[in-house]
PDB file of C-alpha atoms in Angstrom:
ATOM      1  CA  MET A   1     111.119 -56.879 126.804  1.00  0.00           C
ATOM      2  CA  ALA A   2     113.626 -57.943 129.319  1.00  0.00           C
ATOM      3  CA  LEU A   3     113.947 -55.712 132.516  1.00  0.00           C
ATOM      4  CA  LEU A   4     117.195 -55.150 134.008  1.00  0.00           C
ATOM      5  CA  GLU A   5     118.685 -53.124 136.675  1.00  0.00           C
ATOM      6  CA  SER A   6     122.174 -51.763 136.162  1.00  0.00           C
ATOM      7  CA  GLN A   7     125.031 -53.458 137.712  1.00  0.00           C
ATOM      8  CA  ARG A   8     128.056 -52.386 139.841  1.00  0.00           C
ATOM      9  CA  SER A   9     130.993 -52.940 137.420  1.00  0.00           C
ATOM     10  CA  LEU A  10     133.059 -49.745 137.755  1.00  0.00           C
ATOM     11  CA  LYS A  11     133.837 -48.358 141.149  1.00  0.00           C
ATOM     12  CA  ALA A  12     133.872 -44.755 142.462  1.00  0.00           C
ATOM     13  CA  GLY A  13     137.201 -43.515 141.648  1.00  0.00           C
ATOM     14  CA  ASP A  14     137.747 -45.943 138.571  1.00  0.00           C
ATOM     15  CA  ALA A  15     138.944 -44.251 135.124  1.00  0.00           C
ATOM     16  CA  ALA A  16     136.331 -43.762 132.428  1.00  0.00           C
ATOM     17  CA  PRO A  17     137.067 -46.366 129.904  1.00  0.00           C
ATOM     18  CA  GLY A  18     138.117 -45.104 126.554  1.00  0.00           C
ATOM     19  CA  PHE A  19     136.082 -45.155 123.301  1.00  0.00           C
ATOM     20  CA  ASP A  20     136.406 -43.945 119.617  1.00  0.00           C
ATOM     21  CA  LEU A  21     132.900 -44.201 118.213  1.00  0.00           C
ATOM     22  CA  MET A  22     131.096 -42.810 115.264  1.00  0.00           C
ATOM     23  CA  GLY A  23     128.438 -39.855 116.155  1.00  0.00           C
ATOM     24  CA  ILE A  24     125.152 -39.217 114.305  1.00  0.00           C
ATOM     25  CA  ASP A  25     126.964 -36.132 113.220  1.00  0.00           C
ATOM     26  CA  GLY A  26     129.112 -38.183 110.884  1.00  0.00           C
ATOM     27  CA  ARG A  27     132.183 -37.624 113.001  1.00  0.00           C
ATOM     28  CA  ARG A  28     134.206 -39.996 115.440  1.00  0.00           C
ATOM     29  CA  HIS A  29     134.085 -38.994 118.820  1.00  0.00           C
ATOM     30  CA  ALA A  30     136.938 -40.111 121.525  1.00  0.00           C
ATOM     31  CA  LEU A  31     137.192 -39.762 125.101  1.00  0.00           C
ATOM     32  CA  PRO A  32     139.804 -37.303 125.116  1.00  0.00           C
ATOM     33  CA  GLU A  33     137.717 -34.848 123.348  1.00  0.00           C
ATOM     34  CA  TYR A  34     135.591 -34.347 126.540  1.00  0.00           C
ATOM     35  CA  ALA A  35     138.632 -33.819 128.713  1.00  0.00           C
ATOM     36  CA  GLY A  36     139.102 -30.203 130.244  1.00  0.00           C
ATOM     37  CA  ARG A  37     135.631 -30.301 131.227  1.00  0.00           C
ATOM     38  CA  GLU A  38     134.172 -30.274 134.520  1.00  0.00           C
ATOM     39  CA  GLY A  39     132.548 -33.513 133.992  1.00  0.00           C
ATOM     40  CA  LEU A  40     131.405 -36.155 131.618  1.00  0.00           C
ATOM     41  CA  LEU A  41     127.910 -38.079 132.029  1.00  0.00           C
ATOM     42  CA  VAL A  42     127.804 -41.313 129.545  1.00  0.00           C
ATOM     43  CA  ILE A  43     124.362 -42.598 129.197  1.00  0.00           C
ATOM     44  CA  PHE A  44     123.971 -45.981 127.572  1.00  0.00           C
ATOM     45  CA  MET A  45     120.697 -45.439 125.766  1.00  0.00           C
ATOM     46  CA  CYS A  46     118.871 -46.682 122.520  1.00  0.00           C
ATOM     47  CA  ASN A  47     116.048 -45.600 120.375  1.00  0.00           C
ATOM     48  CA  HIS A  48     112.972 -48.283 121.035  1.00  0.00           C
ATOM     49  CA  CYS A  49     113.440 -48.774 124.791  1.00  0.00           C
ATOM     50  CA  PRO A  50     110.207 -47.471 126.586  1.00  0.00           C
ATOM     51  CA  TYR A  51     112.502 -46.359 129.610  1.00  0.00           C
ATOM     52  CA  VAL A  52     114.784 -44.421 127.573  1.00  0.00           C
ATOM     53  CA  LYS A  53     111.745 -42.690 125.683  1.00  0.00           C
ATOM     54  CA  ALA A  54     110.611 -41.743 129.108  1.00  0.00           C
ATOM     55  CA  LYS A  55     114.053 -40.212 130.154  1.00  0.00           C
ATOM     56  CA  ILE A  56     114.691 -38.272 126.875  1.00  0.00           C
ATOM     57  CA  ASP A  57     113.255 -34.857 128.236  1.00  0.00           C
ATOM     58  CA  ALA A  58     115.079 -35.345 131.742  1.00  0.00           C
ATOM     59  CA  ILE A  59     118.408 -36.290 129.867  1.00  0.00           C
ATOM     60  CA  LYS A  60     117.919 -33.161 127.576  1.00  0.00           C
ATOM     61  CA  ALA A  61     117.128 -31.164 130.810  1.00  0.00           C
ATOM     62  CA  VAL A  62     120.513 -32.079 132.152  1.00  0.00           C
ATOM     63  CA  HIS A  63     122.159 -31.404 129.220  1.00  0.00           C
ATOM     64  CA  GLU A  64     120.588 -27.813 128.891  1.00  0.00           C
ATOM     65  CA  ARG A  65     121.255 -27.056 132.373  1.00  0.00           C
ATOM     66  CA  PHE A  66     124.882 -28.436 132.740  1.00  0.00           C
ATOM     67  CA  GLY A  67     125.963 -28.962 128.953  1.00  0.00           C
ATOM     68  CA  ASP A  68     128.356 -25.714 129.214  1.00  0.00           C
ATOM     69  CA  ARG A  69     130.393 -27.420 132.033  1.00  0.00           C
ATOM     70  CA  VAL A  70     129.523 -31.170 132.082  1.00  0.00           C
ATOM     71  CA  ALA A  71     129.569 -33.385 128.428  1.00  0.00           C
ATOM     72  CA  VAL A  72     126.777 -35.430 127.923  1.00  0.00           C
ATOM     73  CA  VAL A  73     127.181 -38.492 125.655  1.00  0.00           C
ATOM     74  CA  GLY A  74     124.666 -40.960 124.581  1.00  0.00           C
ATOM     75  CA  ILE A  75     125.797 -44.374 123.531  1.00  0.00           C
ATOM     76  CA  ASN A  76     123.673 -46.997 121.617  1.00  0.00           C
ATOM     77  CA  SER A  77     125.111 -50.513 121.878  1.00  0.00           C
ATOM     78  CA  ASN A  78     122.104 -52.283 121.018  1.00  0.00           C
ATOM     79  CA  ASP A  79     122.363 -55.167 118.235  1.00  0.00           C
ATOM     80  CA  ALA A  80     121.045 -53.034 115.178  1.00  0.00           C
ATOM     81  CA  VAL A  81     120.649 -56.058 113.122  1.00  0.00           C
ATOM     82  CA  ALA A  82     118.403 -57.718 115.590  1.00  0.00           C
ATOM     83  CA  TYR A  83     116.757 -54.572 116.386  1.00  0.00           C
ATOM     84  CA  PRO A  84     116.605 -52.383 113.523  1.00  0.00           C
ATOM     85  CA  ASP A  85     114.802 -49.701 115.221  1.00  0.00           C
ATOM     86  CA  ASP A  86     118.327 -48.708 116.957  1.00  0.00           C
ATOM     87  CA  SER A  87     120.105 -48.840 113.619  1.00  0.00           C
ATOM     88  CA  TYR A  88     122.345 -45.581 112.947  1.00  0.00           C
ATOM     89  CA  GLU A  89     119.818 -44.050 110.497  1.00  0.00           C
ATOM     90  CA  ALA A  90     117.143 -44.792 113.265  1.00  0.00           C
ATOM     91  CA  MET A  91     119.382 -42.957 115.738  1.00  0.00           C
ATOM     92  CA  LYS A  92     119.586 -39.993 113.744  1.00  0.00           C
ATOM     93  CA  ALA A  93     115.825 -39.730 112.802  1.00  0.00           C
ATOM     94  CA  MET A  94     114.995 -40.234 116.633  1.00  0.00           C
ATOM     95  CA  ALA A  95     117.744 -37.465 117.571  1.00  0.00           C
ATOM     96  CA  ALA A  96     116.342 -35.109 115.101  1.00  0.00           C
ATOM     97  CA  GLU A  97     112.531 -36.045 116.083  1.00  0.00           C
ATOM     98  CA  ARG A  98     113.374 -35.497 119.754  1.00  0.00           C
ATOM     99  CA  GLY A  99     115.573 -32.507 119.545  1.00  0.00           C
ATOM    100  CA  ILE A 100     118.776 -34.440 120.984  1.00  0.00           C
ATOM    101  CA  ALA A 101     121.674 -31.815 120.919  1.00  0.00           C
ATOM    102  CA  PHE A 102     124.111 -33.998 122.835  1.00  0.00           C
ATOM    103  CA  ASP A 103     126.735 -36.280 120.972  1.00  0.00           C
ATOM    104  CA  TYR A 104     125.015 -39.584 120.379  1.00  0.00           C
ATOM    105  CA  LEU A 105     127.200 -42.447 119.407  1.00  0.00           C
ATOM    106  CA  VAL A 106     126.971 -46.040 118.103  1.00  0.00           C
ATOM    107  CA  ASP A 107     128.856 -48.644 119.769  1.00  0.00           C
ATOM    108  CA  GLU A 108     128.648 -51.138 116.789  1.00  0.00           C
ATOM    109  CA  THR A 109     131.123 -53.919 118.427  1.00  0.00           C
ATOM    110  CA  GLN A 110     129.512 -53.706 121.796  1.00  0.00           C
ATOM    111  CA  GLU A 111     132.925 -53.707 123.200  1.00  0.00           C
ATOM    112  CA  VAL A 112     132.463 -50.041 124.937  1.00  0.00           C
ATOM    113  CA  ALA A 113     129.126 -51.285 126.597  1.00  0.00           C
ATOM    114  CA  ARG A 114     131.253 -53.962 127.946  1.00  0.00           C
ATOM    115  CA  ARG A 115     134.365 -52.190 129.461  1.00  0.00           C
ATOM    116  CA  TYR A 116     131.822 -49.920 131.180  1.00  0.00           C
ATOM    117  CA  GLY A 117     129.868 -52.575 132.522  1.00  0.00           C
ATOM    118  CA  ALA A 118     126.724 -51.255 131.196  1.00  0.00           C
ATOM    119  CA  THR A 119     123.644 -53.569 131.326  1.00  0.00           C
ATOM    120  CA  CYS A 120     120.371 -51.730 130.698  1.00  0.00           C
ATOM    121  CA  THR A 121     119.008 -48.635 128.799  1.00  0.00           C
ATOM    122  CA  PRO A 122     119.604 -45.908 130.226  1.00  0.00           C
ATOM    123  CA  ASP A 123     122.599 -46.867 132.042  1.00  0.00           C
ATOM    124  CA  PRO A 124     124.232 -43.547 133.302  1.00  0.00           C
ATOM    125  CA  PHE A 125     127.794 -42.871 134.293  1.00  0.00           C
ATOM    126  CA  LEU A 126     128.946 -39.691 135.881  1.00  0.00           C
ATOM    127  CA  PHE A 127     132.572 -38.923 135.770  1.00  0.00           C
ATOM    128  CA  ASP A 128     134.497 -35.938 137.324  1.00  0.00           C
ATOM    129  CA  SER A 129     136.880 -33.559 135.731  1.00  0.00           C
ATOM    130  CA  SER A 130     139.525 -36.311 136.320  1.00  0.00           C
ATOM    131  CA  MET A 131     137.378 -38.566 134.174  1.00  0.00           C
ATOM    132  CA  ARG A 132     136.970 -40.639 137.435  1.00  0.00           C
ATOM    133  CA  LEU A 133     133.857 -42.361 138.146  1.00  0.00           C
ATOM    134  CA  ALA A 134     131.737 -40.213 140.437  1.00  0.00           C
ATOM    135  CA  PHE A 135     128.314 -41.861 140.231  1.00  0.00           C
ATOM    136  CA  HIS A 136     126.751 -44.705 138.430  1.00  0.00           C
ATOM    137  CA  GLY A 137     122.926 -44.565 138.457  1.00  0.00           C
ATOM    138  CA  ARG A 138     119.678 -43.414 137.603  1.00  0.00           C
ATOM    139  CA  ILE A 139     118.475 -40.117 135.886  1.00  0.00           C
ATOM    140  CA  ASP A 140     115.618 -39.494 138.338  1.00  0.00           C
ATOM    141  CA  ASP A 141     113.637 -41.652 140.840  1.00  0.00           C
ATOM    142  CA  ALA A 142     110.691 -42.741 138.503  1.00  0.00           C
ATOM    143  CA  MET A 143     111.285 -46.177 137.784  1.00  0.00           C
ATOM    144  CA  GLY A 144     109.000 -47.047 135.514  1.00  0.00           C
ATOM    145  CA  PRO A 145     108.085 -45.235 131.970  1.00  0.00           C
ATOM    146  CA  GLU A 146     104.704 -44.526 133.252  1.00  0.00           C
ATOM    147  CA  GLU A 147     105.921 -43.050 136.716  1.00  0.00           C
ATOM    148  CA  THR A 148     106.193 -39.243 137.142  1.00  0.00           C
ATOM    149  CA  PRO A 149     109.660 -38.286 138.883  1.00  0.00           C
ATOM    150  CA  THR A 150     109.855 -36.676 142.054  1.00  0.00           C
ATOM    151  CA  GLU A 151     113.681 -36.557 142.399  1.00  0.00           C
ATOM    152  CA  ARG A 152     115.981 -35.319 139.886  1.00  0.00           C
ATOM    153  CA  VAL A 153     118.805 -37.600 140.909  1.00  0.00           C
ATOM    154  CA  MET A 154     121.600 -36.865 138.140  1.00  0.00           C
ATOM    155  CA  GLU A 155     120.751 -33.164 138.534  1.00  0.00           C
ATOM    156  CA  ALA A 156     121.238 -33.353 142.209  1.00  0.00           C
ATOM    157  CA  LYS A 157     124.633 -35.492 141.782  1.00  0.00           C
ATOM    158  CA  ILE A 158     126.024 -33.272 139.142  1.00  0.00           C
ATOM    159  CA  ALA A 159     125.230 -29.974 141.231  1.00  0.00           C
ATOM    160  CA  ALA A 160     126.896 -31.142 144.080  1.00  0.00           C
ATOM    161  CA  MET A 161     130.191 -32.460 141.806  1.00  0.00           C
ATOM    162  CA  LEU A 162     130.209 -29.052 140.638  1.00  0.00           C
ATOM    163  CA  GLU A 163     129.959 -27.419 143.776  1.00  0.00           C
ATOM    164  CA  GLY A 164     132.612 -29.721 145.502  1.00  0.00           C
ATOM    165  CA  ARG A 165     129.885 -30.953 147.931  1.00  0.00           C
ATOM    166  CA  PRO A 166     129.744 -34.892 148.758  1.00  0.00           C
ATOM    167  CA  LEU A 167     127.565 -36.712 146.627  1.00  0.00           C
ATOM    168  CA  GLY A 168     126.387 -39.136 149.020  1.00  0.00           C
ATOM    169  CA  ALA A 169     125.874 -42.811 147.317  1.00  0.00           C
ATOM    170  CA  ASP A 170     127.970 -43.377 144.333  1.00  0.00           C
ATOM    171  CA  PHE A 171     125.598 -46.209 142.910  1.00  0.00           C
ATOM    172  CA  ASP A 172     121.911 -45.967 142.764  1.00  0.00           C
ATOM    173  CA  PRO A 173     120.993 -48.635 139.877  1.00  0.00           C
ATOM    174  CA  SER A 174     118.978 -47.348 137.000  1.00  0.00           C
ATOM    175  CA  ARG A 175     116.401 -49.647 135.506  1.00  0.00           C
ATOM    176  CA  GLY A 176     115.501 -50.135 131.837  1.00  0.00           C
ATOM    177  CA  CYS A 177     115.485 -52.798 129.054  1.00  0.00           C
ATOM    178  CA  SER A 178     118.255 -54.960 128.655  1.00  0.00           C
ATOM    179  CA  ILE A 179     121.091 -54.028 126.068  1.00  0.00           C
ATOM    180  CA  LYS A 180     120.346 -56.005 123.208  1.00  0.00           C
ATOM    181  CA  TRP A 181     123.575 -58.158 122.855  1.00  0.00           C
ATOM    182  CA  ARG A 182     124.744 -59.971 119.639  1.00  0.00           C
ATOM    183  CA  GLN A 183     124.267 -63.656 119.636  1.00  0.00           C
ATOM    184  CA  ASN A 184     127.529 -65.319 118.928  1.00  0.00           C
TER     185      ASN A 184
END
């Protein structure tokens, strides 16, 4: 398992890169679908990564707390041929098993991950109501799958954004497994 931290590619204020991807609900989902919300949280994630598995409940808590105001979207960009646990069918099974109610999309070409500059799973990007990057960083302060979080970083950033308060640092790297890129 290659461990990485997210890298700063998009900067605060950059527009959310577009996407049009298939969801586990059998429908295509595109960036404009989420316009009109007070925010958008895009999380590059997968099924097999122990870091993602450790954060699923925290991600679900963000969705439960803010989902009526901030859209939460998971995107799996891993090479499902080399990593069958990250296949579309496995995504549907994992979502059902873990009770994921937010949109979970597959980035088969990996182009969306490249446009965002995503490097690891999970790699979260928080956009404001104008679809401009407000924060790129961790879900919480637990940096290993076995650690217990003491600070809910993303929840605090979203709350500040929705209340019009300063968010502080706009980049606080997440840590996780590397995105499993296709070999050319």
